[in-house]
Short mmCIF file of C-alpha atoms and ligand atoms in Angstrom, two decimals:
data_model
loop_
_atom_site.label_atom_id
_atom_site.label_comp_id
_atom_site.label_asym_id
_atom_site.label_seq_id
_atom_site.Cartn_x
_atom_site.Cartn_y
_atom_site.Cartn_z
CA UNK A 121 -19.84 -87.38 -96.52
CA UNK A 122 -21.42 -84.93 -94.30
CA UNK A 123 -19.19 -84.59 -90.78
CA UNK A 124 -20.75 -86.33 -88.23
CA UNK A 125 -19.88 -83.95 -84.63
CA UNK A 126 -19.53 -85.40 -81.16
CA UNK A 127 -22.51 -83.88 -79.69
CA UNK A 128 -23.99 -80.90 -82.04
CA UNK A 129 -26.41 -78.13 -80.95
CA UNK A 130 -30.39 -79.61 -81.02
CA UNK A 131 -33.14 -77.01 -82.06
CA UNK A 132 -36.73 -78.84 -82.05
CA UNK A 133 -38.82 -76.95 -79.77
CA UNK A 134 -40.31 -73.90 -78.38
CA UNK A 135 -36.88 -72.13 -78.79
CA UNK A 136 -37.62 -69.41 -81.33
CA UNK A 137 -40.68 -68.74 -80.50
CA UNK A 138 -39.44 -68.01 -76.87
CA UNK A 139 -36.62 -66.13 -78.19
CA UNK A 140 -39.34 -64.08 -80.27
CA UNK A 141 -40.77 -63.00 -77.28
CA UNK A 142 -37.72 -61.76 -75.49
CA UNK A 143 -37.18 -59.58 -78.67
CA UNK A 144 -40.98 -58.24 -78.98
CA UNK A 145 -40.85 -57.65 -74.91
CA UNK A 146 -37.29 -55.85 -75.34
CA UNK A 147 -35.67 -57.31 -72.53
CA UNK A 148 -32.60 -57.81 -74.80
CA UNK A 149 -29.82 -57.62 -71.47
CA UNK A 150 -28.38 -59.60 -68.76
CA UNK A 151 -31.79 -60.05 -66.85
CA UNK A 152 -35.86 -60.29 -67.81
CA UNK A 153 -38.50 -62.21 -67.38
CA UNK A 154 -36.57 -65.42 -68.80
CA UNK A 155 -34.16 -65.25 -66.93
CA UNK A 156 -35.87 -65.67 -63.74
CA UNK A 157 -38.41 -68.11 -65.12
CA UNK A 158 -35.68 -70.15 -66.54
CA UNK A 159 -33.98 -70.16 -62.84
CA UNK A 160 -37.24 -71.29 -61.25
CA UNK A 161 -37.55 -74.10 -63.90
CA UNK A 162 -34.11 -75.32 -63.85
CA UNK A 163 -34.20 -75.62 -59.74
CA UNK A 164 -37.32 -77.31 -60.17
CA UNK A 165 -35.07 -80.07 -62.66
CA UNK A 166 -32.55 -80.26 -59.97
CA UNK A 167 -35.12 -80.72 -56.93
CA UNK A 168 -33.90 -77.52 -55.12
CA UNK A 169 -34.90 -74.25 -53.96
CA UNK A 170 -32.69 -72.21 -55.57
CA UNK A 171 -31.01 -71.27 -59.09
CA UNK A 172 -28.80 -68.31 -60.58
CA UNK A 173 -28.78 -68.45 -64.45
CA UNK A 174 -24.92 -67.64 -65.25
CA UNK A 175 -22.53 -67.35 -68.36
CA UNK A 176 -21.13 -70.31 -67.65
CA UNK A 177 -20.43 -73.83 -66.10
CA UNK A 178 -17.01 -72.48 -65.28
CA UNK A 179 -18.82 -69.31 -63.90
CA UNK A 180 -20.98 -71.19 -61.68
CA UNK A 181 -18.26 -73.17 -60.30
CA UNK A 182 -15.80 -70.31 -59.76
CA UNK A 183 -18.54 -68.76 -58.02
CA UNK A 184 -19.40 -71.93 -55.84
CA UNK A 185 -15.60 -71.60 -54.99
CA UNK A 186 -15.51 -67.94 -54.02
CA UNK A 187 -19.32 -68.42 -52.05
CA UNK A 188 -17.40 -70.72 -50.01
CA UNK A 189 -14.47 -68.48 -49.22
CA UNK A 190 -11.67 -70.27 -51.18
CA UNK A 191 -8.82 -68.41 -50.74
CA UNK A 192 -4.57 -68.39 -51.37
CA UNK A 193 -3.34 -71.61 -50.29
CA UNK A 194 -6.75 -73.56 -49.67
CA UNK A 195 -7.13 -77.40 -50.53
CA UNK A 196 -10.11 -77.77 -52.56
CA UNK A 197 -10.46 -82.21 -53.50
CA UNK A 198 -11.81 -82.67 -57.01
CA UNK A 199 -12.48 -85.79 -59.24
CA UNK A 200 -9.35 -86.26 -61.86
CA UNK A 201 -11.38 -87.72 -64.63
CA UNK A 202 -13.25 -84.26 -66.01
CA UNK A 203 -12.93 -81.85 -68.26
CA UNK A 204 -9.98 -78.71 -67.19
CA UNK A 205 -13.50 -76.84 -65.78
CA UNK A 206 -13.89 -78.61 -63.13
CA UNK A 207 -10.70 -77.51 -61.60
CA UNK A 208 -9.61 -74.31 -63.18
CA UNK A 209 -11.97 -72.43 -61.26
CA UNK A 210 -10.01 -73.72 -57.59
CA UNK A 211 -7.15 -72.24 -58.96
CA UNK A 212 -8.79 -68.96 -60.31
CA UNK A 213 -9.97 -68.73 -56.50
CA UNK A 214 -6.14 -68.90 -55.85
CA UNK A 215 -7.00 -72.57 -54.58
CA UNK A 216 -4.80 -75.66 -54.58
CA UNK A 217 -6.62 -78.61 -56.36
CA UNK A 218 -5.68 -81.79 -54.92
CA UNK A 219 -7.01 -84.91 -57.23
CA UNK A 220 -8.40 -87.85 -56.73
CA UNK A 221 -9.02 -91.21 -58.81
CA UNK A 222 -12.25 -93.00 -59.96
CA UNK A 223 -13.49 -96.42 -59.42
CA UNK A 224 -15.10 -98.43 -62.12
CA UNK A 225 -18.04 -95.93 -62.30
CA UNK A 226 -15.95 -93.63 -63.77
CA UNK A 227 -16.36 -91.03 -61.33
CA UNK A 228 -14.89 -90.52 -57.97
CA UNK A 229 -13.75 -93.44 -55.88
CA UNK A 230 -15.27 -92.90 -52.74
CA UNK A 231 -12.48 -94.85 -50.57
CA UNK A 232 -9.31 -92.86 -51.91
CA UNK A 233 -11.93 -89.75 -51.36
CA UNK A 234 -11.84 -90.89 -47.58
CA UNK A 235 -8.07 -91.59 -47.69
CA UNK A 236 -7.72 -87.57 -48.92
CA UNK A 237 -10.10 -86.23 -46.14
CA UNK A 238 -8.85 -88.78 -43.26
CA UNK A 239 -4.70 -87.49 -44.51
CA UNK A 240 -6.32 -83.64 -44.54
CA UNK A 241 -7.43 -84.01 -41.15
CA UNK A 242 -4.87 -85.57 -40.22
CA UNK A 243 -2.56 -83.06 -41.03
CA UNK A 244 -5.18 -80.17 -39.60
CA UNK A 245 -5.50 -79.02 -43.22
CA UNK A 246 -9.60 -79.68 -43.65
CA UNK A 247 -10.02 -78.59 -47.65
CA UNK A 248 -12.40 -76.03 -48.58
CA UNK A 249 -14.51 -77.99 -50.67
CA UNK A 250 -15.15 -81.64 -52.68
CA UNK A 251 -16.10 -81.12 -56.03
CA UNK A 252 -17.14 -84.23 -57.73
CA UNK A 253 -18.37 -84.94 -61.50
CA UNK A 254 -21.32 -86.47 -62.43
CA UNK A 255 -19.03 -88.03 -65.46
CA UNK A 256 -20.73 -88.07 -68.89
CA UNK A 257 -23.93 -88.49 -67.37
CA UNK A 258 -23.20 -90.85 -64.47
CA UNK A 259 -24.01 -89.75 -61.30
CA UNK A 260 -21.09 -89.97 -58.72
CA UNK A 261 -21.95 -92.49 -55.68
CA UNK A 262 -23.89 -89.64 -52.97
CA UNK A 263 -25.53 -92.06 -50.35
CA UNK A 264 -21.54 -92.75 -49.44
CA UNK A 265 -19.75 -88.75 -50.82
CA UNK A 266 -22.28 -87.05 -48.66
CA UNK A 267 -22.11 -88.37 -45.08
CA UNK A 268 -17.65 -88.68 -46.10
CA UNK A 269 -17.59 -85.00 -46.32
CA UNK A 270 -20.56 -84.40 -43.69
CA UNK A 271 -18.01 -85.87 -41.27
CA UNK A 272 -14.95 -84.09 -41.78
CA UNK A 273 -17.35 -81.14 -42.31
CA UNK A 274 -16.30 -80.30 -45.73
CA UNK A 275 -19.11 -78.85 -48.75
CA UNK A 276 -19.77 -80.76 -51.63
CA UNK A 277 -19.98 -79.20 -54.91
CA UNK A 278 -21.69 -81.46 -57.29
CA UNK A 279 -20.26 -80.55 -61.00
CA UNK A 280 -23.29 -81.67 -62.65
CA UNK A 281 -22.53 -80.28 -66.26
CA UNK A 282 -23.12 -82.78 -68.47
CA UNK A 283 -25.46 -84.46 -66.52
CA UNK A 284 -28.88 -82.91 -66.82
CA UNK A 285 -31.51 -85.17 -66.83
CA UNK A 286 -29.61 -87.66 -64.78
CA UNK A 287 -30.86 -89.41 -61.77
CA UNK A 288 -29.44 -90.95 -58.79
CA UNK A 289 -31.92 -93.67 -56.80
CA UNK A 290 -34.56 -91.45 -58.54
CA UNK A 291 -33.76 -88.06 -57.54
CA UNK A 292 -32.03 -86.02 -60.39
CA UNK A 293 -28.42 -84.89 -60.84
CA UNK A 294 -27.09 -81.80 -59.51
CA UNK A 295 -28.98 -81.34 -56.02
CA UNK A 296 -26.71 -83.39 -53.54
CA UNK A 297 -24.20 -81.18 -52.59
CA UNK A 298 -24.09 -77.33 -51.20
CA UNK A 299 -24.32 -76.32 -54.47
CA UNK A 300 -24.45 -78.06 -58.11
CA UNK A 301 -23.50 -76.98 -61.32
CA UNK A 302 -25.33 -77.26 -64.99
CA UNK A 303 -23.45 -76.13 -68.56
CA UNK A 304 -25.54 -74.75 -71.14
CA UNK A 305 -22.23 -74.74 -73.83
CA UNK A 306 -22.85 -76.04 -77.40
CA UNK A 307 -22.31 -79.63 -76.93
CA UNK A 308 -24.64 -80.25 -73.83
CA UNK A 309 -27.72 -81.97 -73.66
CA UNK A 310 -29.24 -78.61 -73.30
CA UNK A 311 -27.62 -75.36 -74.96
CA UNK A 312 -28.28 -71.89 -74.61
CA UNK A 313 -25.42 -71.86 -76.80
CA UNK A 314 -23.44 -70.76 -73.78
CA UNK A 315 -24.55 -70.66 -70.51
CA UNK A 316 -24.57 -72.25 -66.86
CA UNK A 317 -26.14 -72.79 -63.99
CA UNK A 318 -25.97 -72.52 -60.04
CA UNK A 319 -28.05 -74.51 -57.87
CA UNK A 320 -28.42 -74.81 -54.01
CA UNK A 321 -31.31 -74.64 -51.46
CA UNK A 322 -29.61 -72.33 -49.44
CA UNK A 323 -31.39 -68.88 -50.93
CA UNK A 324 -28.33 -67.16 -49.16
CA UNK A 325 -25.66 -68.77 -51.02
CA UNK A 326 -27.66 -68.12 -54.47
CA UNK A 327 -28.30 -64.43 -53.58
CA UNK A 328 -24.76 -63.95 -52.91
CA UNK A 329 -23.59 -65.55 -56.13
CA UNK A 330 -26.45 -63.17 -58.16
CA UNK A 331 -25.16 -60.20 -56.38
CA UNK A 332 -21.40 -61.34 -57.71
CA UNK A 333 -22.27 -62.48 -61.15
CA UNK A 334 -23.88 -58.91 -61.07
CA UNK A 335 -20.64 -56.74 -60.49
CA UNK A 336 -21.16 -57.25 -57.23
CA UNK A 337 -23.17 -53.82 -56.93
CA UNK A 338 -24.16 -52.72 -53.73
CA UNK A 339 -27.77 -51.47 -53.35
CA UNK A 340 -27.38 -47.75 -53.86
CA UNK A 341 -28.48 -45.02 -56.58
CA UNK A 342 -24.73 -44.83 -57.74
CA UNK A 343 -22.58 -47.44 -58.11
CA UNK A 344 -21.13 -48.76 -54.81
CA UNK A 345 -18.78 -51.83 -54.69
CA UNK A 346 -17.21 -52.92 -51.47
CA UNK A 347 -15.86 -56.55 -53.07
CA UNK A 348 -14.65 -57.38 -56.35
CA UNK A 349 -17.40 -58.33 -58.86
CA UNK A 350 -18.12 -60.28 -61.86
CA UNK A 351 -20.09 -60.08 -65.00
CA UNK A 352 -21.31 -63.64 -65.17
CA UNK A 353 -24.74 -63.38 -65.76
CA UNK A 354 -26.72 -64.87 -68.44
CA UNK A 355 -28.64 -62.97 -71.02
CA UNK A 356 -32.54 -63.05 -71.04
CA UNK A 357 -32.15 -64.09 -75.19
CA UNK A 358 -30.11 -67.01 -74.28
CA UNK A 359 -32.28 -68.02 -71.41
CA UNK A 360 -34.96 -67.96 -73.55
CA UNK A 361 -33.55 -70.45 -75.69
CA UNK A 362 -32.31 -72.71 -72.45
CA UNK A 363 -36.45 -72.76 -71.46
CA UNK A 364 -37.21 -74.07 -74.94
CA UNK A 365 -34.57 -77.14 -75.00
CA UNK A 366 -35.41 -77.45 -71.19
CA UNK A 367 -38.98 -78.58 -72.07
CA UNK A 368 -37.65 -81.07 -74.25
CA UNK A 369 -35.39 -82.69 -71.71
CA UNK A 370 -37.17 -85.93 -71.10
CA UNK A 371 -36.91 -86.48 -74.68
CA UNK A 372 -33.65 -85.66 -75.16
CA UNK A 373 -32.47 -87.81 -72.63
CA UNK A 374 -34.55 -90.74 -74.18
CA UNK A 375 -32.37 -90.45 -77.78
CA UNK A 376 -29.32 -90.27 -75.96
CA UNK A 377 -29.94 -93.42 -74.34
CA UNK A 378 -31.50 -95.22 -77.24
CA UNK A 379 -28.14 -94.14 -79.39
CA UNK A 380 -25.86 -95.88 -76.90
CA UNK A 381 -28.60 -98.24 -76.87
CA UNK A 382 -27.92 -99.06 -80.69
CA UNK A 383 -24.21 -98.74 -80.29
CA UNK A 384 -24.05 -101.62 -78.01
CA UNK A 385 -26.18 -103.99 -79.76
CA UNK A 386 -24.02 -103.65 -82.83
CA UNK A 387 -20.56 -103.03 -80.86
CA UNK A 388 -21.23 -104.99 -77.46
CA UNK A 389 -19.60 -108.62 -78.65
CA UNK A 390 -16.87 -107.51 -80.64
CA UNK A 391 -14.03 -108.70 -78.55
CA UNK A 392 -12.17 -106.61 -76.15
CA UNK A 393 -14.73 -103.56 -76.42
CA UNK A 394 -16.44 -103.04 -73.50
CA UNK A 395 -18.80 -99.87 -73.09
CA UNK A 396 -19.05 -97.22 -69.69
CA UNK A 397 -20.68 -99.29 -67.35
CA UNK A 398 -24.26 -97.79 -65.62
CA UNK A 399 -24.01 -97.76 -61.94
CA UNK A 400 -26.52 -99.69 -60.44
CA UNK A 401 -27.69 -96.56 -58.37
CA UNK A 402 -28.82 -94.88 -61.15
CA UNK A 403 -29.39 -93.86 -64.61
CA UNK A 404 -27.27 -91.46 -66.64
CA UNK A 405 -28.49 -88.93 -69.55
CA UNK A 406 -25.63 -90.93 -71.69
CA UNK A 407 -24.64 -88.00 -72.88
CA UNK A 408 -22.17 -88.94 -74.41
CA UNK A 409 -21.35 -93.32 -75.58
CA UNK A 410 -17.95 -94.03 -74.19
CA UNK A 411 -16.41 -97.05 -74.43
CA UNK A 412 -12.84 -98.78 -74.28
CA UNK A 413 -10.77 -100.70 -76.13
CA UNK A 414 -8.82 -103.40 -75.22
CA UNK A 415 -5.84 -102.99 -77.80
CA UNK A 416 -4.81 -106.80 -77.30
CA UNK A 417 -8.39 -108.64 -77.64
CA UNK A 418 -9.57 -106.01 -80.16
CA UNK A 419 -6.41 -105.97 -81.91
CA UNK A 420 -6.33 -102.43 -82.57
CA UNK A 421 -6.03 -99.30 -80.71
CA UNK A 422 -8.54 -96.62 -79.44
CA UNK A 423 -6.44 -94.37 -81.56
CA UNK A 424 -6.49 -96.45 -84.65
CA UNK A 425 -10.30 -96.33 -84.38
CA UNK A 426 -10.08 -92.63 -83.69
CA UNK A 427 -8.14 -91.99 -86.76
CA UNK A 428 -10.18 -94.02 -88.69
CA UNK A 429 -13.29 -92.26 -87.59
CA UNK A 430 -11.11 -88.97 -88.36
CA UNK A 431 -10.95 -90.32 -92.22
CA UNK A 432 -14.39 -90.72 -92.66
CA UNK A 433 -15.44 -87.76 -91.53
CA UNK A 434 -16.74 -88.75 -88.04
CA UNK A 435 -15.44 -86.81 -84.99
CA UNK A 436 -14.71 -88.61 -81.98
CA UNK A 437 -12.69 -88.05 -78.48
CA UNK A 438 -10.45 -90.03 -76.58
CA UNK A 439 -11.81 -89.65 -72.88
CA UNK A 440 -10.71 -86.68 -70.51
CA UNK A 441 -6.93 -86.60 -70.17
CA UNK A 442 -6.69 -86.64 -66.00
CA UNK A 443 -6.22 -83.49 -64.33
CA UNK A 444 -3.18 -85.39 -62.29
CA UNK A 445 -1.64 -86.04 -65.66
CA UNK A 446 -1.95 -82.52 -67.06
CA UNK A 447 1.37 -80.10 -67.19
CA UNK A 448 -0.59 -77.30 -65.67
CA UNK A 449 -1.45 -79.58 -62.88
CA UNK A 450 1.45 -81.35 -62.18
CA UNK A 451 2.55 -79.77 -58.91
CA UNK A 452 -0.92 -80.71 -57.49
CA UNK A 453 -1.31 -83.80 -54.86
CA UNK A 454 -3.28 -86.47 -56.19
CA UNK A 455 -4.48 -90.11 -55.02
CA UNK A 456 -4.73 -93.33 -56.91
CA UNK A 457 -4.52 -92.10 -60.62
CA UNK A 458 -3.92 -96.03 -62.21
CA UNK A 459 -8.04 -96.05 -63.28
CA UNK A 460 -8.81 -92.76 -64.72
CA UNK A 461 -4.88 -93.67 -66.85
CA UNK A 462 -6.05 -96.83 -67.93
CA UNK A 463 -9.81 -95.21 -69.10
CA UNK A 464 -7.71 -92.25 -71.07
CA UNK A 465 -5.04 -94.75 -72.47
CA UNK A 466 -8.34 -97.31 -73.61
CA UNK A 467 -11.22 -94.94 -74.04
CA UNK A 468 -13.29 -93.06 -76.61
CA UNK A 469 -16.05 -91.31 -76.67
CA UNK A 470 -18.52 -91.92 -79.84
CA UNK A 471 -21.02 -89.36 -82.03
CA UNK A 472 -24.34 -89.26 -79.66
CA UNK A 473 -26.15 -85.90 -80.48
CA UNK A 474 -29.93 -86.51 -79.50
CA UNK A 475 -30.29 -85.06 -83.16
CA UNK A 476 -28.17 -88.20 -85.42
CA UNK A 477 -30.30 -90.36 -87.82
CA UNK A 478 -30.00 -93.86 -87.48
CA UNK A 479 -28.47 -93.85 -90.73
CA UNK A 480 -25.51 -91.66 -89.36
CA UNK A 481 -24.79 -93.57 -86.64
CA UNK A 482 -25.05 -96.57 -88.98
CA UNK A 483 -21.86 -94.73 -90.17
CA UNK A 484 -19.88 -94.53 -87.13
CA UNK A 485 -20.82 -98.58 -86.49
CA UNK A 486 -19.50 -99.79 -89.77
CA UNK A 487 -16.00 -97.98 -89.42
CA UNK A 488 -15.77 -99.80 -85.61
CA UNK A 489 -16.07 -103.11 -86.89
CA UNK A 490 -14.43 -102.29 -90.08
CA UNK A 491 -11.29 -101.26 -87.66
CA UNK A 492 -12.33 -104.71 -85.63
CA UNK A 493 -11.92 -106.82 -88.60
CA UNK A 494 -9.17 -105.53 -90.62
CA UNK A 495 -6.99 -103.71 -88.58
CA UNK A 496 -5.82 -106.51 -86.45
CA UNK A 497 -2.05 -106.40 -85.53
C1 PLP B 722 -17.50 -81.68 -66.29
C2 PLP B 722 -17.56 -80.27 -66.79
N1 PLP B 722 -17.44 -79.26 -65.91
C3 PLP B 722 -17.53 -77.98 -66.29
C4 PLP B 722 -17.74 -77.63 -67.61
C5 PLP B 722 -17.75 -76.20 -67.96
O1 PLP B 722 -18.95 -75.73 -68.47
P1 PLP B 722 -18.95 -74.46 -69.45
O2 PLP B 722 -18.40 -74.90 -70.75
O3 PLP B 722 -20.40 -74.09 -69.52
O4 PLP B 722 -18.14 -73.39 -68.81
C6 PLP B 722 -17.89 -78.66 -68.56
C7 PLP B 722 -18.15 -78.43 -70.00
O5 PLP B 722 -17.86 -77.60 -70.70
C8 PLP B 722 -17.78 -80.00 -68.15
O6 PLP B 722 -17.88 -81.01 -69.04
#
């Protein structure tokens, strides 16, 4: 049997034939006429003014945390439940990351986000930023993160990477905060192969970012630096590739939800199962089918259907570890932490490339309930 990935690459557009033309127009290099149409087309996605085509997520958020000054020592609040990105970049900005728990959305609980701001104040420490995660497609809860950190006057950085496509009460992902973030790697819902995204309507913040994803070089016939730079800038080849799957979003989107869709009418009663809820503000990409496991109703473990998955050559993922249960993280303050343990200990994340054939995922059903029926302790 053919292995069956979490969320392959998916090449069905416009892609080659826009990569074509980067190669006949020579603009093989960090910059070109993709490259700045693919900005204008991803801030139009996000509903803002602004966009800097990067080499990364990670890039875009270590850049969001040096635009806003994060320095030695500085508290920077970010959602627990996320992938090591999300936070690495506060630390590579010599930040502290201080974490905080979700709610049964998944993604940040916006009281225990009001209990870290209210403390930080309290203690005349105001953190340099929130960064929150728009978690496996879900938007986090904006009408209520917004006007928190408006009134302890703290940016939001909305880490938006796997949630392209997304919308919150109709507006799409990655536009409430300062500044948002988009990945382009392999197993997004749009690839360049590698890549990411800055967003913001402030055209300052995005020129500053372009001028330090460029080495930072000053305007000048030689080359003049007066701060440290970076070489995070996307190449016009891979943004050509990023405009092709970008055209294709809507669709994209559309098999993501039909697979978890499909996964739930076949999955939904078994007992003890229960699937990542959709907040009622909203309506995720799915990017990825999660779902937990109850190991006393179901009478088998997340891992045993893991494993089982594993032998039939069908990859799957527990969901993110917490960053507040990480080793590299454990000095770092953190509040609540019982919900994002209980969605690691419980939950798994399922095959839901836009690109699987029924008949693949017809795979990944029968091991489920073959696990459901004879694994029972
Ligand atoms: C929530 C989250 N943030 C940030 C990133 C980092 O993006 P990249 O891999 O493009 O650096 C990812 C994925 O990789 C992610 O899932």
């Amino acid at each position: 049997m053919s292995r069956l990935y979490l969320s392959p690459p998916h090449v069905f557009g416009q892609e080659e034939q826009l990569v074509a033309d980067a190669f006949s127009s020579n603009w093989i290099a960090p910059l070109g006429p993709h490259v700045d149409a693919f900005e204008e087309e991803m801030a139009a996605a996000a509903g803002v003014a602004h966009a800097v085509a990067l080499s990364s997520g990670t890039a875009a958020l270590h850049l969001a945390m040096i635009g806003l000054g994060v320095g030695a020592g500085d508290e920077v609040i970010c959602s627990s439940l996320t992938f090591s990105a999300s936070a690495n970049p506060i630390v590579y900005a010599q930040g502290a990351p201080v974490f905080v728990d979700s709610d049964d959305t998944w993604t940040i609980d916006p009281n225990l986000l009001e209990d870290a701001l209210r403390e930080a104040d309290r203690r005349g420490r105001r953190p340099k930023a929130v960064v929150t995660v728009d978690l496996y497609g879900q938007c986090a809860d904006y009408d209520v993160i917004r006007p928190l950190c408006d009134r302890y006057g703290v940016p939001l950085i909305v880490d938006a990477a796997e949630a392209l496509g997304s919308t919150y009460r109709g507006r799409p992902s990655g536009g409430f905060g300062k500044m948002g973030v988009f990945s382009f790697n392999g197993n997004k819902i749009i690839t360049t192969s590698g890549g990411g995204m800055l967003v913001s309507d402030d055209e300052a913040v995005i020129r500053h970012a372009r001028f330090l994803a460029t080495q930072a070089r000053e305007t000048a016939p030689h080359y003049q630096h007066s701060v440290i730079g970076y070489n995070y800038r996307l190449s016009n080849v891979l943004a050509a590739i990023g405009r092709g799957q970008l055209r294709t979003l809507p669709a994209r989107v559309a098999a993501r939800r039909r697979i978890f869709e499909r996964y739930q009418t076949a999955l939904g009663s078994l007992p003890g199962l229960r699937f990542m809820p959709e907040a009622s503000y909203g309506t995720g990409n799915r990017w990825l089918t999660c779902l937990t496991i109850d190991p006393g109703a179901f009478g088998a473990t997340r891992e045993d259907v893991r494993v089982a998955l594993e032998a039939e050559n069908i990859e799957s993922r527990p969901v993110w570890k917490p960053m507040h249960l990480q080793p590299v993280f454990a000095s770092a303050r953190n509040y609540g932490g019982a919900v994002s343990e209980a969605l690691f200990a419980d939950g798994l994340c399922l095959p839901s490339g836009s690109n699987m054939i029924d008949a693949d995922q017809d795979r990944v059903i029968a091991v489920v309930q073959m696990v459901a029926q004879t694994l029972k302790r």
